[in-house]
Coordinates of N, CA, C and O in Angstrom, one line a residue:
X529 N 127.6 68.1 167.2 CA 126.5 68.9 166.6 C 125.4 68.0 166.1 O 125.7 67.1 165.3
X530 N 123.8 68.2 166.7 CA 123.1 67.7 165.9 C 122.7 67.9 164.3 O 122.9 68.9 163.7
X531 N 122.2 66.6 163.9 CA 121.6 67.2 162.4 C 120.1 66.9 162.2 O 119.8 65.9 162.8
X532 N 119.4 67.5 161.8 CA 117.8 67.2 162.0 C 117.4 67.5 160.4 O 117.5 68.5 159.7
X533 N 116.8 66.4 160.3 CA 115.8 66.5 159.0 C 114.1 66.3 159.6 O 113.7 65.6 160.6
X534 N 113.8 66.8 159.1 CA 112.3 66.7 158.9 C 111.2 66.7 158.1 O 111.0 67.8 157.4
X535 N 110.3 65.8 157.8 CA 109.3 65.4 156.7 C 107.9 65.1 157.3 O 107.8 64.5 158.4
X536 N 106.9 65.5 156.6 CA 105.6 64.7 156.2 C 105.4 63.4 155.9 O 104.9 63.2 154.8
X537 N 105.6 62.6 156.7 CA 105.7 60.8 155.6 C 103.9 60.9 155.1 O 103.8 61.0 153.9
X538 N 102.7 60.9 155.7 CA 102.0 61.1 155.7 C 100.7 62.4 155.5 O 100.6 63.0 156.6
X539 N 99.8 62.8 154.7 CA 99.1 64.0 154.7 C 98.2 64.3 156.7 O 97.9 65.2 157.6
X540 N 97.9 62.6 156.5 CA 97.0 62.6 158.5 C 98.2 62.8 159.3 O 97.8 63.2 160.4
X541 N 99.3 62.9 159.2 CA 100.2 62.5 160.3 C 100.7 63.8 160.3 O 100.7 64.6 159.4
X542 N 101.2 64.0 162.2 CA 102.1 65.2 162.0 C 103.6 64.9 161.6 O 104.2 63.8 161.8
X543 N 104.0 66.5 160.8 CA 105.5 66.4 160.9 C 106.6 65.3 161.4 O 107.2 65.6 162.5
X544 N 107.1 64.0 160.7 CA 108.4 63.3 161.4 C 109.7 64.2 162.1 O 109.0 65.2 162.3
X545 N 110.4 64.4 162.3 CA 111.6 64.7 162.9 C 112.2 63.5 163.0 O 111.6 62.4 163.2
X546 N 114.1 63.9 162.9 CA 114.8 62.4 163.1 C 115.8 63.7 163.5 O 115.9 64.9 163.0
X547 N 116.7 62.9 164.7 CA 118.0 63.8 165.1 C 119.3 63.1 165.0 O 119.0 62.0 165.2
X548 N 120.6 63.1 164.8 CA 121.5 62.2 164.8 C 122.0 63.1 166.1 O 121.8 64.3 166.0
X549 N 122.8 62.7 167.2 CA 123.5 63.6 167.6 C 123.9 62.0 168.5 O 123.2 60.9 168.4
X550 N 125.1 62.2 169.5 CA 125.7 61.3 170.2 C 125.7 60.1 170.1 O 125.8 59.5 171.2
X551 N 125.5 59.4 168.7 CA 125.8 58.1 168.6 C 124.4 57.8 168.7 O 124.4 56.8 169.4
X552 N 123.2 58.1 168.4 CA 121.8 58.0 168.7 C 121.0 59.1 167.6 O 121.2 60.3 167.5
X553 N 120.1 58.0 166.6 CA 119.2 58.3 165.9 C 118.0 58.3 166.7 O 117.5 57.2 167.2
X554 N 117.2 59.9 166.9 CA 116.2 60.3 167.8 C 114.9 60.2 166.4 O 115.2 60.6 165.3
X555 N 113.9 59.8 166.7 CA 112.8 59.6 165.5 C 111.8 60.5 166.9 O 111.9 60.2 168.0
X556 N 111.1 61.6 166.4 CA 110.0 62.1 166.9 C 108.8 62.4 166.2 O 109.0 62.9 165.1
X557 N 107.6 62.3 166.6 CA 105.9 62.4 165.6 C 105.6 62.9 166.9 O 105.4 62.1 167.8
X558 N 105.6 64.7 167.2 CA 103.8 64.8 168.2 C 105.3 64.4 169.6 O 106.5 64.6 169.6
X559 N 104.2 63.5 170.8 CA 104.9 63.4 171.7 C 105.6 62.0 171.5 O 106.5 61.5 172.1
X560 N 105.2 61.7 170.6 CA 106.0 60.4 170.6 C 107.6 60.2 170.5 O 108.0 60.0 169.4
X561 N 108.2 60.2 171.1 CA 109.6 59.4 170.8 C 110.4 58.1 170.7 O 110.5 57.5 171.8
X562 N 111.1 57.7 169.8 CA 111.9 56.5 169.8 C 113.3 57.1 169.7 O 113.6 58.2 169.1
X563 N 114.0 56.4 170.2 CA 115.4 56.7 170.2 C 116.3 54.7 169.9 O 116.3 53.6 170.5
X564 N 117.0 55.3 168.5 CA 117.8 54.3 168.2 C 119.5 53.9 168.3 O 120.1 54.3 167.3
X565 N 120.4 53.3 169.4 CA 121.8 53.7 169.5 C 122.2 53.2 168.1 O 121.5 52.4 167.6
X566 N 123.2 53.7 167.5 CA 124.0 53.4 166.3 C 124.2 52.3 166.7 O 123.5 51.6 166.0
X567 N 125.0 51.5 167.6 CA 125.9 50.5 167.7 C 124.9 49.3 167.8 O 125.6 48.4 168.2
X568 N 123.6 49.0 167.7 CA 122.8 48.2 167.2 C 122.3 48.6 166.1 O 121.1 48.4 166.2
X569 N 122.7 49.4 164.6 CA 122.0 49.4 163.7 C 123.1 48.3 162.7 O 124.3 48.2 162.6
X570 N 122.0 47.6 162.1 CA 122.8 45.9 161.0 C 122.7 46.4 160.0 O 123.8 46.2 159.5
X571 N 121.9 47.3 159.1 CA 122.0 47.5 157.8 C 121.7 49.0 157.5 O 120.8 49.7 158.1
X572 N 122.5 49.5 156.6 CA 121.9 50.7 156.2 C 121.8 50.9 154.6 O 122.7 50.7 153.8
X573 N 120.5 51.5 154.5 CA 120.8 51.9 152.7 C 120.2 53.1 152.6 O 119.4 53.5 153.5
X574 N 120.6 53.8 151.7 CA 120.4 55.2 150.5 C 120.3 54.4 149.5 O 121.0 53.5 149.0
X575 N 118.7 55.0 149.0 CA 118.4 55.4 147.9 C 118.2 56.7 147.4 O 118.4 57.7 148.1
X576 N 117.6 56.8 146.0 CA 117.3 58.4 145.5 C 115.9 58.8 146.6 O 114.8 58.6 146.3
X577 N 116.3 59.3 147.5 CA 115.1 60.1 148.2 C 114.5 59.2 149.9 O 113.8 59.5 150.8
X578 N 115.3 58.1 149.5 CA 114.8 57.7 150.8 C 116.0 56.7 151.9 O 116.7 55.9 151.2
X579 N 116.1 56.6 152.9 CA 117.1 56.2 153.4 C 116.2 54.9 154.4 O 115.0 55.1 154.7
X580 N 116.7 53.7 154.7 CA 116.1 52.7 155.6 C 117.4 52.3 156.3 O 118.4 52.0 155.6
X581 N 117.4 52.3 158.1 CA 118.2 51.8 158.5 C 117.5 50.9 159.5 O 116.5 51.1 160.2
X582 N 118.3 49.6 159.5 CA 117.6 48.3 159.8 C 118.3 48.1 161.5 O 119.6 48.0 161.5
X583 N 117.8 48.0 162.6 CA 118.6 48.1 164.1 C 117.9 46.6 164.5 O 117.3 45.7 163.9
X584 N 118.4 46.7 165.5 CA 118.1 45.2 166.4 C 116.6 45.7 166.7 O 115.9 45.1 165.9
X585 N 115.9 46.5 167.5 CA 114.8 47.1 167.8 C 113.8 47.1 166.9 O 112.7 46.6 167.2
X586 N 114.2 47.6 165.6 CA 112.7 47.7 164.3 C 113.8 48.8 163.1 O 115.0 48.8 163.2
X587 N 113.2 49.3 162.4 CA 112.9 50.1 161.2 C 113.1 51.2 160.9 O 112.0 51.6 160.9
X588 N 113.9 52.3 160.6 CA 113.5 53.6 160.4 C 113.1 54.2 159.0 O 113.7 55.2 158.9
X589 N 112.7 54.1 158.2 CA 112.5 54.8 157.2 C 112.6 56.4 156.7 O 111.6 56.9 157.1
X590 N 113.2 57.1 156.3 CA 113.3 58.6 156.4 C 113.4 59.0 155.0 O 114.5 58.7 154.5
X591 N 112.5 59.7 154.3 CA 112.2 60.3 153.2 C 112.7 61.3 153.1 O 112.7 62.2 154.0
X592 N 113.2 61.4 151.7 CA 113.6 63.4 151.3 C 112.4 63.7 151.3 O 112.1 64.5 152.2
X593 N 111.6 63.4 150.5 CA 109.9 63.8 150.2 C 108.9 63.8 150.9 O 108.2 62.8 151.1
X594 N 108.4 65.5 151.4 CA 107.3 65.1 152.7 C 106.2 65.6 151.9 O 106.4 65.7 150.7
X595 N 105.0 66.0 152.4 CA 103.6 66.1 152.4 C 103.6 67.7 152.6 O 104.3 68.1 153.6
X596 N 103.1 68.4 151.9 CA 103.0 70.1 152.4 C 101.3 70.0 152.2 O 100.6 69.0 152.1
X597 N 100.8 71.3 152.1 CA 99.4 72.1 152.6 C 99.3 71.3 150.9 O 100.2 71.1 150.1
X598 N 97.8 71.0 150.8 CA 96.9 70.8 149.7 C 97.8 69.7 149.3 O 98.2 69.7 148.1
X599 N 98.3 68.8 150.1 CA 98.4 67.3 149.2 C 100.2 66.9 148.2 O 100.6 65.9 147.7
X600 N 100.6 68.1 148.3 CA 101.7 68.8 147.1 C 102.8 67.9 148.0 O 102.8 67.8 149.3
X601 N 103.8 67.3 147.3 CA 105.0 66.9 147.5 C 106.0 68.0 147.5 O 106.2 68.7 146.5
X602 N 106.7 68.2 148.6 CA 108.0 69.2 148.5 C 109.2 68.4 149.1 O 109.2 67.4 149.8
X603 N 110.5 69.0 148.4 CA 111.7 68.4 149.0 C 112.3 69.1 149.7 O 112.5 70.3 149.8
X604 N 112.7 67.7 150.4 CA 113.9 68.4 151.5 C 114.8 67.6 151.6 O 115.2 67.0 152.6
X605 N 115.4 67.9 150.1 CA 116.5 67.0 149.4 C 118.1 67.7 150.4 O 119.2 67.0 150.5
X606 N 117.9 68.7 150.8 CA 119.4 69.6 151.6 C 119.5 68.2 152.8 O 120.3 67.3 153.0
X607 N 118.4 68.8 153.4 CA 118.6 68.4 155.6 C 118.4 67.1 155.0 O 118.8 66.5 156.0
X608 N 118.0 66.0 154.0 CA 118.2 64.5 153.8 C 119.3 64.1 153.5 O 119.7 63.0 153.9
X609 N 120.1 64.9 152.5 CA 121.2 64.5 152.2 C 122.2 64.8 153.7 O 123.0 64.0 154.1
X610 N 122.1 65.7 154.1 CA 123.2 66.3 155.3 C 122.8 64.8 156.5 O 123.6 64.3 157.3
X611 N 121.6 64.6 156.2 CA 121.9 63.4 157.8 C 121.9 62.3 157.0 O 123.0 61.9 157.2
X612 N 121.5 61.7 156.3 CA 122.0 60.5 155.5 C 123.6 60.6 155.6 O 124.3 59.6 156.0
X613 N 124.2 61.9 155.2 CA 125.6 62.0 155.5 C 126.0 61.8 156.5 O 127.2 61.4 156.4
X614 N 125.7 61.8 157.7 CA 126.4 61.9 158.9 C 125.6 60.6 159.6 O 126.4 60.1 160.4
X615 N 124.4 60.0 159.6 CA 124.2 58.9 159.8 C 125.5 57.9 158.9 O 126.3 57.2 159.5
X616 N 125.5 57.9 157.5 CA 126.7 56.6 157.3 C 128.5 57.1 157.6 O 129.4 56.6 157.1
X617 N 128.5 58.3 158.6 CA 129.7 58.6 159.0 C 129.8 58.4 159.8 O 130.9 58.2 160.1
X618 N 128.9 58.3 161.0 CA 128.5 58.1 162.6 C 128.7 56.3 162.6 O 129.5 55.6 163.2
X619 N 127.7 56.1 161.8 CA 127.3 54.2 161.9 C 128.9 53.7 161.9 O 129.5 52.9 162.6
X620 N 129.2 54.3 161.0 CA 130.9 53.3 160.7 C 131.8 53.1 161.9 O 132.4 52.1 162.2
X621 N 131.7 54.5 162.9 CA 132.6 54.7 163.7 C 131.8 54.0 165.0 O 132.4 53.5 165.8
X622 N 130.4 54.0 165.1 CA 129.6 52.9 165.9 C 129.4 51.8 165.4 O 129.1 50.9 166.3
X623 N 129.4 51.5 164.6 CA 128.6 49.8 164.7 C 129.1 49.2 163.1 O 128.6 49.2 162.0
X624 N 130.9 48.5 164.1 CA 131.3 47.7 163.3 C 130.9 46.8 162.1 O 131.5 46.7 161.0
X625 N 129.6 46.0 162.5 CA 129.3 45.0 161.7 C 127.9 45.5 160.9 O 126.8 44.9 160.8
X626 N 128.2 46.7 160.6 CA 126.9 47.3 160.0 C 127.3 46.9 158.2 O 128.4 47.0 157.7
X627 N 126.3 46.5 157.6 CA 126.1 46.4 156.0 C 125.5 47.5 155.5 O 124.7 48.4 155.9
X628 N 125.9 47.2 154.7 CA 125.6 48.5 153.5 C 124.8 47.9 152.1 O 125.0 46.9 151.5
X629 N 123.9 48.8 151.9 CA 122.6 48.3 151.0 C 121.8 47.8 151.2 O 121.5 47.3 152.3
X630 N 120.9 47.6 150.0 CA 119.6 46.4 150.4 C 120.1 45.0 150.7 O 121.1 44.4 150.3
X631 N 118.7 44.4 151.8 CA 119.0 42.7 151.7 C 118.4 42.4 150.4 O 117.8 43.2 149.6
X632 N 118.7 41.3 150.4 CA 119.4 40.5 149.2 C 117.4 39.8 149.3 O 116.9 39.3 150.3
X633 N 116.7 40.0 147.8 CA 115.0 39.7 147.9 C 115.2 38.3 147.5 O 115.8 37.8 146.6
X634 N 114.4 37.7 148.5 CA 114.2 36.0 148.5 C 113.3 35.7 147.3 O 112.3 36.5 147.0
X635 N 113.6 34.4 146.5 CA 112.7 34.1 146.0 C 110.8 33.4 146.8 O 109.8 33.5 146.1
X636 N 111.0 32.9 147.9 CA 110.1 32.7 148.4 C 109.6 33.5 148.6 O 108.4 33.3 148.9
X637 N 110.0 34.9 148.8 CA 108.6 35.9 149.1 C 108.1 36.5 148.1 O 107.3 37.4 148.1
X638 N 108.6 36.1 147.3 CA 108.1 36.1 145.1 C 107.0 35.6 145.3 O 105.9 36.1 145.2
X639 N 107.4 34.4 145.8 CA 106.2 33.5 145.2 C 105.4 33.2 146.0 O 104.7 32.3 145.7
X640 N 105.1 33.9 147.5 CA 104.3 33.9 148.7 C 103.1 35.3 147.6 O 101.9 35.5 147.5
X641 N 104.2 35.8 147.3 CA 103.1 36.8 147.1 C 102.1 36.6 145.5 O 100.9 37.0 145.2
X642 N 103.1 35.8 144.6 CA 101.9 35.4 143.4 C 100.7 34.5 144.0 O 99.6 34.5 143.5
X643 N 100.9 33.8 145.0 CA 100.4 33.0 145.6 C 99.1 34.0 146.5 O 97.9 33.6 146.6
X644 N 99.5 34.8 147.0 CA 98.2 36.1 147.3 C 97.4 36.8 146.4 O 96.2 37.1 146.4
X645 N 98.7 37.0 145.2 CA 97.7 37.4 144.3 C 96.8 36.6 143.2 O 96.2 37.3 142.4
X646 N 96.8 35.7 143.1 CA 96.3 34.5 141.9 C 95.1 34.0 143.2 O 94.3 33.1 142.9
X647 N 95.0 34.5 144.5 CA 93.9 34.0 145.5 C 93.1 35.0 145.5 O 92.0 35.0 145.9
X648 N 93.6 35.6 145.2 CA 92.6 36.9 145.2 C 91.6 37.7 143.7 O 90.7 38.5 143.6
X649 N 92.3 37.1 142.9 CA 92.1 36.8 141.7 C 91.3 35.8 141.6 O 90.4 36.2 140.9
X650 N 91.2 34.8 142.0 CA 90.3 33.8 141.7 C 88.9 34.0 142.8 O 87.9 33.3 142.8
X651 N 89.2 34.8 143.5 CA 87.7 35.7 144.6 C 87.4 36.3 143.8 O 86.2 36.1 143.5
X652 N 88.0 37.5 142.9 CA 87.3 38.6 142.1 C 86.7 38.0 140.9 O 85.5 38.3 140.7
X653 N 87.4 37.1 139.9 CA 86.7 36.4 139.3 C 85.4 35.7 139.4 O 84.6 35.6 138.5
X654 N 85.1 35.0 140.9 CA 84.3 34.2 141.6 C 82.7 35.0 141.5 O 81.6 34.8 141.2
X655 N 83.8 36.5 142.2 CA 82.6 37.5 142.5 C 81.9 38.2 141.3 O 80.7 38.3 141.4
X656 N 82.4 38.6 140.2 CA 82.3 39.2 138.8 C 81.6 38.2 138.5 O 80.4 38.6 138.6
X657 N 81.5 37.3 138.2 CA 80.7 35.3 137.4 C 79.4 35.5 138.2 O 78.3 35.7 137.6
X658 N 79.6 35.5 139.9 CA 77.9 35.8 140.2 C 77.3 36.9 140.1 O 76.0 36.8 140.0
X659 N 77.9 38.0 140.1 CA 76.9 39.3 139.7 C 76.5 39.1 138.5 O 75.5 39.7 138.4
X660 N 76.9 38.6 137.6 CA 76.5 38.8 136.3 C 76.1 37.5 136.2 O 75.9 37.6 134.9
X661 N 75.8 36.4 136.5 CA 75.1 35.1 136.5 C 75.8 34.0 135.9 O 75.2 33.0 135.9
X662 N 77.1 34.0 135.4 CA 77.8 33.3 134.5 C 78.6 32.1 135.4 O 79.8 32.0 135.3
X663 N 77.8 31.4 136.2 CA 78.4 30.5 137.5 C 79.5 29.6 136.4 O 80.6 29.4 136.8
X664 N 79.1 29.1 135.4 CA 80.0 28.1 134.5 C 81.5 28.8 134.2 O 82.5 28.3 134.7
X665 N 81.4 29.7 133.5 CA 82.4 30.7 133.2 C 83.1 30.9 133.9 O 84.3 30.7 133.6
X666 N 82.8 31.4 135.0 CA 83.5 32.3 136.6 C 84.2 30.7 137.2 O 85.4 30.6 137.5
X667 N 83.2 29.6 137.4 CA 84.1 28.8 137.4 C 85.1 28.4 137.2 O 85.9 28.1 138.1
X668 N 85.5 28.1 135.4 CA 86.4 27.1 134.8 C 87.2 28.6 134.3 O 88.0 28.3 133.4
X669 N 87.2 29.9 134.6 CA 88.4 30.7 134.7 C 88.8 30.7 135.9 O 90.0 30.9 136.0
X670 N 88.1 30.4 137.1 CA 88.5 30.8 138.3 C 89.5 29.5 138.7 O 90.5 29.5 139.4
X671 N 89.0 28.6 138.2 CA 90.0 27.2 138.4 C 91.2 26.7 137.5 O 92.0 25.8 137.6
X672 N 91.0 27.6 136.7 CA 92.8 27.7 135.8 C 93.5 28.5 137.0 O 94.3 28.1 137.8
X673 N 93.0 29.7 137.1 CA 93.8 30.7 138.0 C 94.5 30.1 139.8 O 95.5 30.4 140.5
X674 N 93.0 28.9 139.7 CA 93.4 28.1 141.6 C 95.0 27.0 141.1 O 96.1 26.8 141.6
X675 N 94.3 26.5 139.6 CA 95.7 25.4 138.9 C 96.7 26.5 139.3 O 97.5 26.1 140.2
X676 N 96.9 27.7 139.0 CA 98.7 28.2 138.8 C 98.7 28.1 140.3 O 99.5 27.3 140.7
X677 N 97.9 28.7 141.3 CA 98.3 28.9 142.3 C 98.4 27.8 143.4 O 98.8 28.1 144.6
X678 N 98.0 26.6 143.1 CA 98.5 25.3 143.4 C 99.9 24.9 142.9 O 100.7 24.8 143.9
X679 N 100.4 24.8 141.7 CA 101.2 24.9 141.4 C 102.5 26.0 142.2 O 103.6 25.5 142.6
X680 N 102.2 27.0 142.3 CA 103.1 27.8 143.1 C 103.6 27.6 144.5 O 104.7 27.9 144.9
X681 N 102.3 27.0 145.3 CA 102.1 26.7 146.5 C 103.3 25.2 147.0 O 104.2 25.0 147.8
X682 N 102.8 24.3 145.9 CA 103.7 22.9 145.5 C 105.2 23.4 145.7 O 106.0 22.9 146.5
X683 N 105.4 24.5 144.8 CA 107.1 24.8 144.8 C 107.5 25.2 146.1 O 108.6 25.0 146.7
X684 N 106.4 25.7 146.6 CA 106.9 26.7 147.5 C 108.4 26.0 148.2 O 109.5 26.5 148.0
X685 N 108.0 24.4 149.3 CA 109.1 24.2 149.8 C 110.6 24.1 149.2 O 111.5 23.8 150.0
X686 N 110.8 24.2 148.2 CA 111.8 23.6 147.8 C 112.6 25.3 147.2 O 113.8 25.3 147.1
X687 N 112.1 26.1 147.1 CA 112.4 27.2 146.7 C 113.6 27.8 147.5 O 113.0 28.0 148.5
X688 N 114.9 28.3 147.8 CA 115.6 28.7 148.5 C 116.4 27.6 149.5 O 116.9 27.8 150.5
X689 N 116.2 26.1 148.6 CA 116.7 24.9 149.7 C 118.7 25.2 149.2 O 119.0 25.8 148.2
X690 N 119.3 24.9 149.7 CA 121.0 25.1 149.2 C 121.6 26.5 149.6 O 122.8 26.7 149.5
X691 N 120.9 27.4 149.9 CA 121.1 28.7 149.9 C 122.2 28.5 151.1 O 122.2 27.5 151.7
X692 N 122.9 29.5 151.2 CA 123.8 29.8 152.6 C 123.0 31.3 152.6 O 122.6 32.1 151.8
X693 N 123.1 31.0 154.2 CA 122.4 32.4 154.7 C 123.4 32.7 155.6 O 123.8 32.0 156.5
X694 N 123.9 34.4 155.2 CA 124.8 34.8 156.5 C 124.5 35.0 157.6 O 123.3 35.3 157.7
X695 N 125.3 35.0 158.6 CA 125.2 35.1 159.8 C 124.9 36.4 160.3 O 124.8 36.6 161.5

């Protein structure tokens, strides 16, 4: 028996559909289709409202919460929980070396991203100092802000060095 949920991920986009039926998670939008076999999916997690299962191929994402007429969030907290259920009852019986939960958040992509934001920060700064003419100012804030993100940049390699990474 198939199980089919369906959501809005987006207000532009049509309708997602996802199907579980014969060991194969079907993703359809419009004519588009992907089809994913269980027995290559590595990771799966449930959260409150949203499910990610991680395959050799790419990504699924599948939300309780879609997009209705005028912008309005509705649930479809039933048909999400019913295949979230039978996706992690299917996966077990396909695909032995599947994990459960989130991966595990690296410190280097912490600090890849303070490192985007303290650069981008020091452009908005840069930009704010010349509209308003304060070139001195805009400077010697904008170059404390370039110091942290030098500093961050410096750590970067050493960040995550000793770690064991599973296989």
């Amino acid at each position: 028996m198939a199980t089919v949920h369906r959501a809005r991920i987006s207000p532009l986009l049509r309708p997602t559909e996802w199907t579980l039926t014969d060991g194969e998670l079907i993703e359809r939008r419009g004519a588009r289709e992907r089809r994913y076999p269980l027995s290559e999916l590595k990771r799966l997690s449930v959260t409150d409202g949203l499910a990610r299962a991680d395959f050799a191929r790419g990504r699924v994402r599948i939300p309780a919460r879609s997009f209705g007429r005028g912008g309005r969030l509705e649930d479809h907290g039933e048909s999400f929980v019913r295949l979230a259920e039978a996706l992690a009852a299917d996966s077990a019986a396909h695909a032995p070396q599947l994990r459960l939960g989130q991966p595990p958040r690296k410190a280097a992509d912490m600090v890849v991203w303070t490192i985007v934001l303290c650069g981008a920060g020091v452009l908005a700064v840069m930009a704010a100092a010349a509209m308003i003419g304060a070139w001195a100012l805009g400077l010697a804030l904008s170059a404390r802000l370039l110091f942290v993100l030098i500093l961050a940049a410096a750590a970067l390699p050493w960040i995550g060095r000793g770690e064991i990474t599973p296989n």
